[in-house]
XYZ file of C-alpha atoms in Angstrom:
511
model
C -58.113 73.676 6.828
C -58.315 72.709 9.971
C -60.673 75.435 10.852
C -63.085 74.295 7.749
C -63.267 70.858 9.489
C -63.831 72.245 13.158
C -66.790 74.155 11.581
C -68.064 70.996 9.850
C -67.809 69.105 13.707
C -69.431 72.105 14.657
C -72.288 71.696 12.716
C -72.890 68.328 12.948
C -73.104 68.942 16.445
C -75.844 71.668 15.924
C -77.428 68.945 13.764
C -77.535 66.427 16.556
C -78.931 68.749 19.341
C -75.606 68.769 21.526
C -76.141 70.430 24.895
C -72.800 72.422 23.781
C -73.785 73.226 20.304
C -74.979 77.284 20.754
C -71.865 78.141 22.764
C -70.006 80.562 21.261
C -66.530 79.449 21.667
C -66.485 74.864 21.874
C -63.786 73.639 23.700
C -64.282 70.259 23.489
C -63.399 68.834 26.299
C -63.885 65.540 28.100
C -67.180 66.204 28.863
C -68.040 67.286 25.594
C -66.098 64.853 23.376
C -68.292 62.041 25.483
C -71.190 63.774 24.698
C -70.354 64.005 20.923
C -69.691 60.365 20.933
C -72.535 58.849 22.632
C -74.756 60.896 20.127
C -73.322 60.383 16.935
C -73.086 56.329 17.592
C -76.767 56.645 18.677
C -77.763 58.124 15.230
C -75.768 55.635 13.307
C -77.068 52.551 15.651
C -80.553 53.119 17.509
C -79.658 49.744 19.355
C -76.515 50.821 21.024
C -78.820 53.312 23.350
C -79.285 49.647 25.876
C -75.353 49.619 26.148
C -75.039 53.715 26.421
C -77.893 55.204 28.281
C -76.918 58.716 28.901
C -74.652 60.976 26.927
C -73.848 62.835 30.360
C -70.260 62.457 31.676
C -69.694 59.778 33.965
C -68.934 61.411 37.452
C -67.553 57.599 38.646
C -64.472 56.495 37.486
C -65.378 52.921 37.345
C -68.497 54.180 35.391
C -66.371 56.261 33.175
C -63.785 53.574 32.280
C -66.375 51.099 31.660
C -68.363 53.381 29.115
C -65.126 54.582 27.494
C -63.945 50.715 26.577
C -67.700 50.147 25.576
C -67.138 53.296 22.948
C -63.920 52.212 21.975
C -65.504 48.814 20.958
C -68.210 49.916 18.980
C -65.663 52.138 16.999
C -63.401 49.324 16.347
C -66.384 46.895 15.579
C -67.329 49.865 12.614
C -63.332 49.830 11.341
C -63.300 53.825 12.535
C -59.117 54.971 11.659
C -57.310 56.557 14.015
C -56.502 56.574 17.853
C -59.755 55.348 19.271
C -58.650 53.893 22.626
C -60.442 54.252 25.811
C -58.104 56.677 27.095
C -57.781 58.786 24.269
C -61.701 59.219 24.806
C -61.490 60.188 28.060
C -58.417 62.325 28.038
C -58.202 63.484 24.119
C -58.184 66.763 22.979
C -59.708 68.177 19.532
C -55.894 67.677 17.767
C -55.750 64.255 18.740
C -59.356 62.821 17.865
C -60.314 65.219 14.592
C -60.033 62.407 12.257
C -61.799 60.471 14.499
C -64.347 62.751 14.286
C -64.717 62.825 10.430
C -64.718 59.288 10.383
C -67.799 59.164 12.219
C -69.729 61.766 10.928
C -68.980 60.061 7.190
C -70.882 57.031 9.107
C -73.965 58.927 9.820
C -77.183 58.140 8.269
C -78.628 60.894 6.105
C -81.775 61.121 7.492
C -82.221 64.751 9.256
C -84.610 66.363 6.089
C -87.050 63.500 6.569
C -87.241 64.072 10.255
C -89.562 67.354 9.877
C -92.114 65.461 7.446
C -92.293 62.603 9.659
C -93.455 64.815 13.008
C -96.009 66.317 10.959
C -97.476 63.719 8.490
C -101.004 64.468 9.140
C -101.198 68.244 8.017
C -98.923 67.273 4.690
C -102.256 64.922 4.086
C -104.481 67.491 4.899
C -102.793 69.659 2.468
C -102.577 66.793 -0.422
C -106.237 66.400 0.117
C -107.367 69.831 -0.160
C -105.331 70.160 -3.160
C -106.669 67.502 -4.673
C -110.543 68.793 -3.787
C -109.900 71.874 -5.750
C -108.986 70.296 -8.861
C -111.488 70.201 -11.194
C -112.042 67.029 -13.098
C -110.275 66.618 -16.896
C -112.230 67.318 -19.738
C -110.846 66.628 -23.358
C -110.953 68.998 -25.485
C -113.060 67.436 -28.176
C -115.491 67.159 -24.958
C -115.851 71.052 -24.563
C -118.207 72.096 -26.375
C -120.639 69.141 -25.354
C -124.034 69.953 -23.562
C -123.932 69.447 -19.617
C -127.032 66.728 -19.831
C -127.064 63.796 -17.254
C -127.278 60.360 -18.075
C -128.684 56.965 -16.735
C -126.923 56.657 -13.086
C -126.455 54.196 -10.726
C -129.392 54.316 -7.858
C -126.454 54.968 -4.931
C -124.639 57.539 -7.263
C -124.522 61.531 -7.339
C -126.226 62.492 -10.665
C -125.743 66.228 -9.912
C -121.808 66.217 -9.346
C -121.446 63.832 -12.166
C -120.473 65.307 -15.922
C -120.792 62.882 -18.411
C -117.735 64.375 -20.651
C -115.532 62.817 -17.440
C -116.823 59.606 -18.552
C -115.397 60.096 -22.027
C -112.250 61.175 -20.913
C -112.081 57.555 -18.874
C -112.900 55.747 -21.817
C -110.550 57.182 -24.189
C -107.961 57.014 -21.513
C -108.697 52.887 -20.797
C -108.779 52.271 -24.347
C -105.467 50.936 -26.016
C -105.140 48.340 -29.168
C -103.219 45.775 -26.989
C -106.447 45.382 -24.438
C -108.676 45.408 -27.678
C -106.834 42.791 -29.726
C -107.055 40.111 -26.095
C -108.211 36.541 -27.165
C -110.907 36.080 -25.077
C -110.820 32.937 -22.980
C -113.115 29.989 -23.862
C -116.210 29.393 -22.048
C -116.495 26.345 -19.799
C -118.962 23.803 -20.889
C -122.242 24.183 -18.183
C -122.970 21.172 -15.991
C -126.603 19.552 -16.920
C -129.507 20.526 -14.521
C -130.489 17.077 -12.719
C -133.556 15.819 -13.388
C -133.531 13.616 -10.467
C -135.251 16.188 -7.869
C -137.817 17.053 -10.108
C -138.798 13.370 -10.868
C -138.702 12.859 -7.289
C -141.353 15.922 -6.305
C -143.367 13.752 -9.126
C -143.377 10.729 -7.531
C -144.548 11.623 -4.362
C -147.305 13.718 -5.884
C -148.238 10.657 -7.520
C -148.536 7.872 -4.369
C -150.474 10.622 -3.259
C -153.295 10.131 -5.575
C -155.487 7.512 -6.736
C -154.908 4.469 -8.710
C -155.618 4.972 -12.025
C -154.167 3.077 -15.647
C -152.849 6.354 -17.159
C -151.192 7.612 -13.606
C -150.001 4.064 -13.104
C -148.255 4.516 -16.864
C -147.104 7.636 -16.281
C -145.782 6.830 -12.340
C -143.994 3.990 -14.312
C -142.387 6.354 -17.388
C -141.076 8.632 -14.117
C -139.409 5.532 -12.521
C -137.859 4.557 -16.122
C -136.706 8.140 -16.380
C -135.252 8.253 -12.860
C -132.991 5.214 -13.215
C -132.108 6.876 -16.606
C -131.006 10.084 -14.765
C -128.791 8.085 -12.057
C -127.389 5.998 -14.741
C -126.405 9.909 -16.218
C -125.292 11.271 -13.431
C -123.039 7.771 -12.574
C -121.820 8.022 -16.589
C -121.270 11.262 -15.928
C -118.995 10.912 -12.684
C -117.350 8.366 -14.519
C -116.275 11.110 -17.675
C -115.502 13.183 -15.181
C -113.075 10.904 -13.486
C -111.829 10.119 -16.788
C -111.202 13.169 -17.935
C -109.135 13.648 -15.316
C -107.067 10.708 -15.338
C -106.595 11.335 -18.665
C -105.016 15.101 -18.070
C -102.514 13.573 -15.341
C -101.482 11.145 -18.220
C -100.831 13.947 -20.333
C -98.935 15.331 -17.631
C -97.020 12.328 -17.118
C -96.483 11.895 -21.091
C -95.255 15.459 -21.519
C -92.898 15.283 -18.202
C -91.268 11.891 -19.871
C -90.771 14.092 -23.503
C -88.970 16.697 -21.330
C -86.854 14.059 -19.401
C -86.216 11.961 -22.824
C -85.439 15.183 -25.314
C -82.515 15.132 -22.171
C -80.822 11.850 -23.648
C -79.114 11.081 -27.067
C -81.808 9.584 -29.393
C -79.615 7.212 -30.490
C -79.573 5.252 -27.127
C -83.218 5.613 -26.916
C -83.807 3.643 -30.500
C -80.704 0.998 -29.082
C -82.957 0.619 -25.840
C -85.840 0.503 -28.036
C -84.864 -2.812 -29.605
C -82.543 -4.489 -26.953
C -82.128 -7.742 -28.421
C -81.326 -6.644 -31.723
C -78.999 -3.803 -30.852
C -77.394 -5.807 -27.961
C -73.772 -6.031 -29.452
C -73.880 -2.078 -30.287
C -74.799 -1.478 -27.028
C -72.139 -3.743 -25.679
C -69.502 -2.416 -27.863
C -70.166 1.371 -27.002
C -69.999 0.388 -23.262
C -66.707 -0.947 -23.972
C -65.472 1.883 -26.029
C -66.518 3.799 -22.904
C -65.198 2.147 -20.221
C -61.551 2.000 -22.170
C -62.071 6.243 -22.477
C -62.917 6.370 -18.868
C -59.710 4.063 -18.184
C -57.458 6.313 -20.398
C -58.876 9.777 -18.729
C -58.300 8.354 -15.755
C -54.462 7.040 -16.383
C -54.343 10.986 -17.888
C -55.182 12.096 -15.159
C -53.433 10.625 -12.694
C -50.188 11.445 -14.816
C -50.786 15.300 -14.670
C -51.620 14.752 -11.060
C -48.463 13.281 -10.328
C -46.456 15.835 -12.644
C -48.591 18.806 -10.784
C -47.196 17.314 -7.255
C -43.541 17.284 -8.511
C -44.020 20.716 -9.607
C -45.330 21.708 -5.850
C -42.810 20.189 -4.377
C -39.737 21.974 -6.265
C -41.656 25.006 -5.502
C -41.773 24.136 -1.729
C -38.715 23.318 -2.484
C -37.480 26.594 -3.640
C -39.618 28.644 -0.529
C -37.972 26.839 2.093
C -34.340 27.480 0.144
C -35.554 31.253 0.020
C -36.885 30.891 3.475
C -40.714 32.021 2.279
C -43.397 30.791 4.349
C -45.832 28.145 2.486
C -49.469 27.909 2.655
C -51.712 24.603 1.721
C -53.683 24.822 -1.117
C -56.927 24.632 0.609
C -56.042 27.730 3.150
C -55.542 29.980 -0.022
C -58.602 28.721 -1.222
C -60.833 29.676 2.119
C -59.423 32.955 1.810
C -60.219 33.428 -1.600
C -64.062 32.327 -0.697
C -63.976 34.436 2.522
C -62.691 37.419 0.197
C -65.315 36.695 -2.402
C -68.251 36.655 0.243
C -66.575 40.229 1.527
C -66.684 41.388 -1.788
C -70.233 40.380 -2.542
C -71.271 41.803 1.049
C -69.570 44.960 -0.005
C -71.080 45.586 -3.139
C -74.576 44.542 -1.469
C -74.002 47.568 1.000
C -72.037 50.002 -1.794
C -76.096 49.115 -3.462
C -78.028 50.109 -0.834
C -75.981 53.479 0.173
C -76.797 54.691 -4.162
C -80.214 53.787 -3.187
C -80.389 55.736 -0.113
C -78.438 58.797 -1.580
C -80.832 58.380 -4.426
C -83.924 59.019 -2.155
C -82.728 61.360 0.159
C -81.823 63.781 -2.344
C -79.392 66.447 -2.867
C -81.334 68.615 -0.561
C -79.399 66.909 2.652
C -77.893 69.148 4.903
C -74.699 66.664 4.926
C -73.914 67.072 1.326
C -72.380 70.623 3.129
C -70.104 68.399 5.174
C -69.448 65.879 2.228
C -68.644 69.015 0.157
C -66.484 70.205 3.035
C -64.517 67.117 3.336
C -63.670 66.962 -0.032
C -62.562 70.329 -0.167
C -60.044 69.567 2.590
C -58.726 66.041 0.886
C -58.214 68.481 -2.255
C -55.824 71.074 0.153
C -54.136 68.217 1.342
C -53.676 67.183 -2.048
C -52.235 70.282 -3.254
C -50.339 70.642 -0.247
C -48.539 67.393 -0.863
C -48.013 68.428 -4.583
C -46.302 71.729 -3.515
C -44.274 69.532 -0.842
C -43.356 67.476 -3.361
C -42.299 70.596 -5.700
C -40.157 71.915 -2.796
C -38.106 68.537 -2.525
C -37.702 68.742 -6.113
C -36.454 72.534 -6.588
C -34.592 71.535 -3.562
C -32.788 68.653 -5.104
C -31.943 70.909 -8.265
C -30.689 73.130 -6.179
C -28.274 70.643 -4.286
C -27.218 69.523 -7.687
C -26.227 72.778 -9.405
C -24.363 73.571 -6.170
C -22.303 70.072 -6.568
C -21.689 71.353 -9.723
C -20.480 74.461 -9.175
C -18.214 73.250 -6.523
C -16.090 70.758 -9.119
C -16.060 73.313 -11.371
C -14.055 75.408 -8.895
C -12.347 72.792 -7.709
C -11.243 71.826 -11.395
C -10.303 75.818 -12.084
C -8.434 75.436 -8.749
C -6.604 72.478 -10.427
C -5.835 74.307 -14.105
C -4.599 77.441 -12.070
C -2.178 75.664 -9.709
C -0.689 73.648 -12.190
C 0.005 76.468 -14.243
C 1.862 78.061 -11.375
C 3.741 75.148 -10.732
C 4.928 74.727 -14.318
C 5.899 78.441 -13.965
C 7.649 78.161 -10.542
C 10.854 79.227 -11.461
C 11.364 82.435 -8.793
C 10.794 82.552 -4.727
C 7.725 84.994 -5.858
C 5.685 82.279 -7.700
C 6.394 79.981 -5.090
C 4.547 82.591 -2.641
C 1.830 82.827 -4.768
C 0.967 79.344 -5.060
C 1.488 78.865 -1.339
C -1.237 81.815 -0.771
C -3.429 79.867 -3.556
C -3.345 76.778 -1.234
C -4.453 78.299 1.364
C -7.217 80.411 -0.622
C -8.099 76.727 -2.108
C -8.553 75.222 1.559
C -10.426 77.820 2.901
C -13.076 77.885 0.370
C -13.094 73.953 0.998
C -13.904 74.803 4.959
C -16.126 77.424 3.535
C -18.428 74.323 1.170
C -18.633 72.194 3.893
C -19.252 74.890 6.200
C -22.591 75.785 3.878
C -23.677 72.194 3.908
C -23.789 71.678 7.354
C -25.862 74.729 7.922
C -28.396 74.035 5.648
C -28.878 70.298 7.176
C -28.614 71.669 10.587
C -31.757 74.134 9.402
C -33.488 71.651 7.838
C -33.250 69.665 11.213
C -34.231 72.293 13.659
C -37.676 73.258 11.344
C -38.594 69.635 11.530
C -37.612 69.824 15.058
C -39.625 72.898 15.939
C -42.898 71.371 13.878
C -42.812 68.326 15.970
C -42.393 70.681 18.992
C -45.667 72.729 17.941
C -47.327 69.230 17.225
C -46.497 67.796 20.381
C -47.495 71.294 22.410
C -51.281 71.068 20.471
C -51.530 67.381 22.277
C -52.068 68.751 25.651
C -50.430 66.230 27.449
C -50.020 68.463 30.811
C -53.904 68.460 30.462
C -53.796 64.951 30.095
C -51.786 64.297 32.680
C -53.735 66.416 35.195
C -56.864 64.339 34.310
C -55.024 60.747 35.055
C -53.394 61.844 37.915
C -57.198 63.225 39.368
C -58.643 59.497 38.311
C -55.296 57.880 40.154
C -56.061 59.627 43.239
C -60.076 59.227 43.232
C -59.297 55.361 42.325
C -57.023 55.394 45.030
C -59.793 57.065 47.496
C -62.573 54.890 46.644
C -59.925 51.526 47.073
C -59.459 52.757 50.203
C -63.097 53.070 50.982
C -63.948 49.916 50.011
C -60.929 47.987 51.807
C -62.317 50.113 55.680
C -65.946 48.662 54.844
C -64.477 45.175 54.094
C -62.567 45.583 57.581
C -65.650 46.947 59.409
C -67.535 43.567 58.053
C -64.406 41.302 58.760
C -61.633 42.531 61.168
C -59.345 39.665 60.023
C -59.435 40.480 56.414
C -55.760 41.092 55.168
C -55.484 42.276 51.493
C -51.473 40.925 51.290
C -52.957 37.643 51.735
C -55.674 38.199 49.130
C -53.384 39.554 46.160
C -50.595 36.428 46.829
């Protein structure tokens, strides 16, 4: 099981392009663990590159501690389960960090398959264009036997590359009964052309000509026509303004009707004749006031009852020693939980869509399958352990029953011997039988103790193997090296400060 998990971790290292991924025997030392953590965090959230600028294990101890605490805080914000403390990140091994690695791999987005496609989009576009160019135009079956004759084309169109059969097919494709039965919009009445310009131009021409009675009559008529034209334009503008006002009035009437529809028609009838229906309106108002007072009284009574019940519950809780909380705190907590549930549902939907987009050809599907296989194996082992425990319990019960049977048989035999104990020989047999009974009971107790001791020793061996795999000696050595490095750095810093200030005293600064 651990080999499968380690194999999935190594495959993830290859996908993340770690520097140690192509090695044969990966030991996962502190430098490799640090690189794996940083590259996983970069893949999950690209903005973390500002906080973690490099995946190389820092040489300086202070920088090392700083980077480890940043990684620990990031993992804590992502709710990664396991030992994610900074000292485990720096000095831990694959055995102590295996669960953290699995949880971190699950957080990695499934976008590795899309990388190759994004790197060369131009090639894919060119391939798609060439494929589309090679395909011929669609010609329906009914047009296959028609002749290739050009029709009337647009001036800029290429007649040689045009097939009329494709035009027929597009007509068939675009036609639908719903589109043909759509009602046409009514045509907008056109604005009558103004005659003012023509009349003005005619007047200018006539003014330039010589005086003549017919010309003067014609001039007078043109003036009348121009006056009428101006009046017509004024009237037409008034008509347009009145149409706009009418549209506004209709809109306001519609709004009033919609608002009035919300109220009871009985109140509207009463308001239309207030003088005649004044008594009815007053009676209605008085009845409503009485009802409101009754409802308020009932509400106060109900509230007092609820307060009494709440006080009783609080007293019971105080007597039992249960911590009480106010209703507002409980409501706030429920609201927070609802908001968190909504956020989780939105994230679940986003993840589902992301999974549907990526498809089943993703390389992480293999890791997911392995994780599920590991979980199934763990469940099977737990079931197997439960069955073993149940079998042990049944065996213990059987042993107790057999011990009881032996005790009962001993007592029966002893009673029969005591009844027939007339001679000294029989008394000797009774004494020997009692000794056998005592020895058998001691043997039973020894068997019980030995079985318990065996179980305890097995548990101790398991704990010893687990502790040995944690590599405490290696971690202790790493910590000792870091401590010596810190002490040397502190000594160097103190020497530098004393060179700058000879009167410097460390004890005075500390105290």
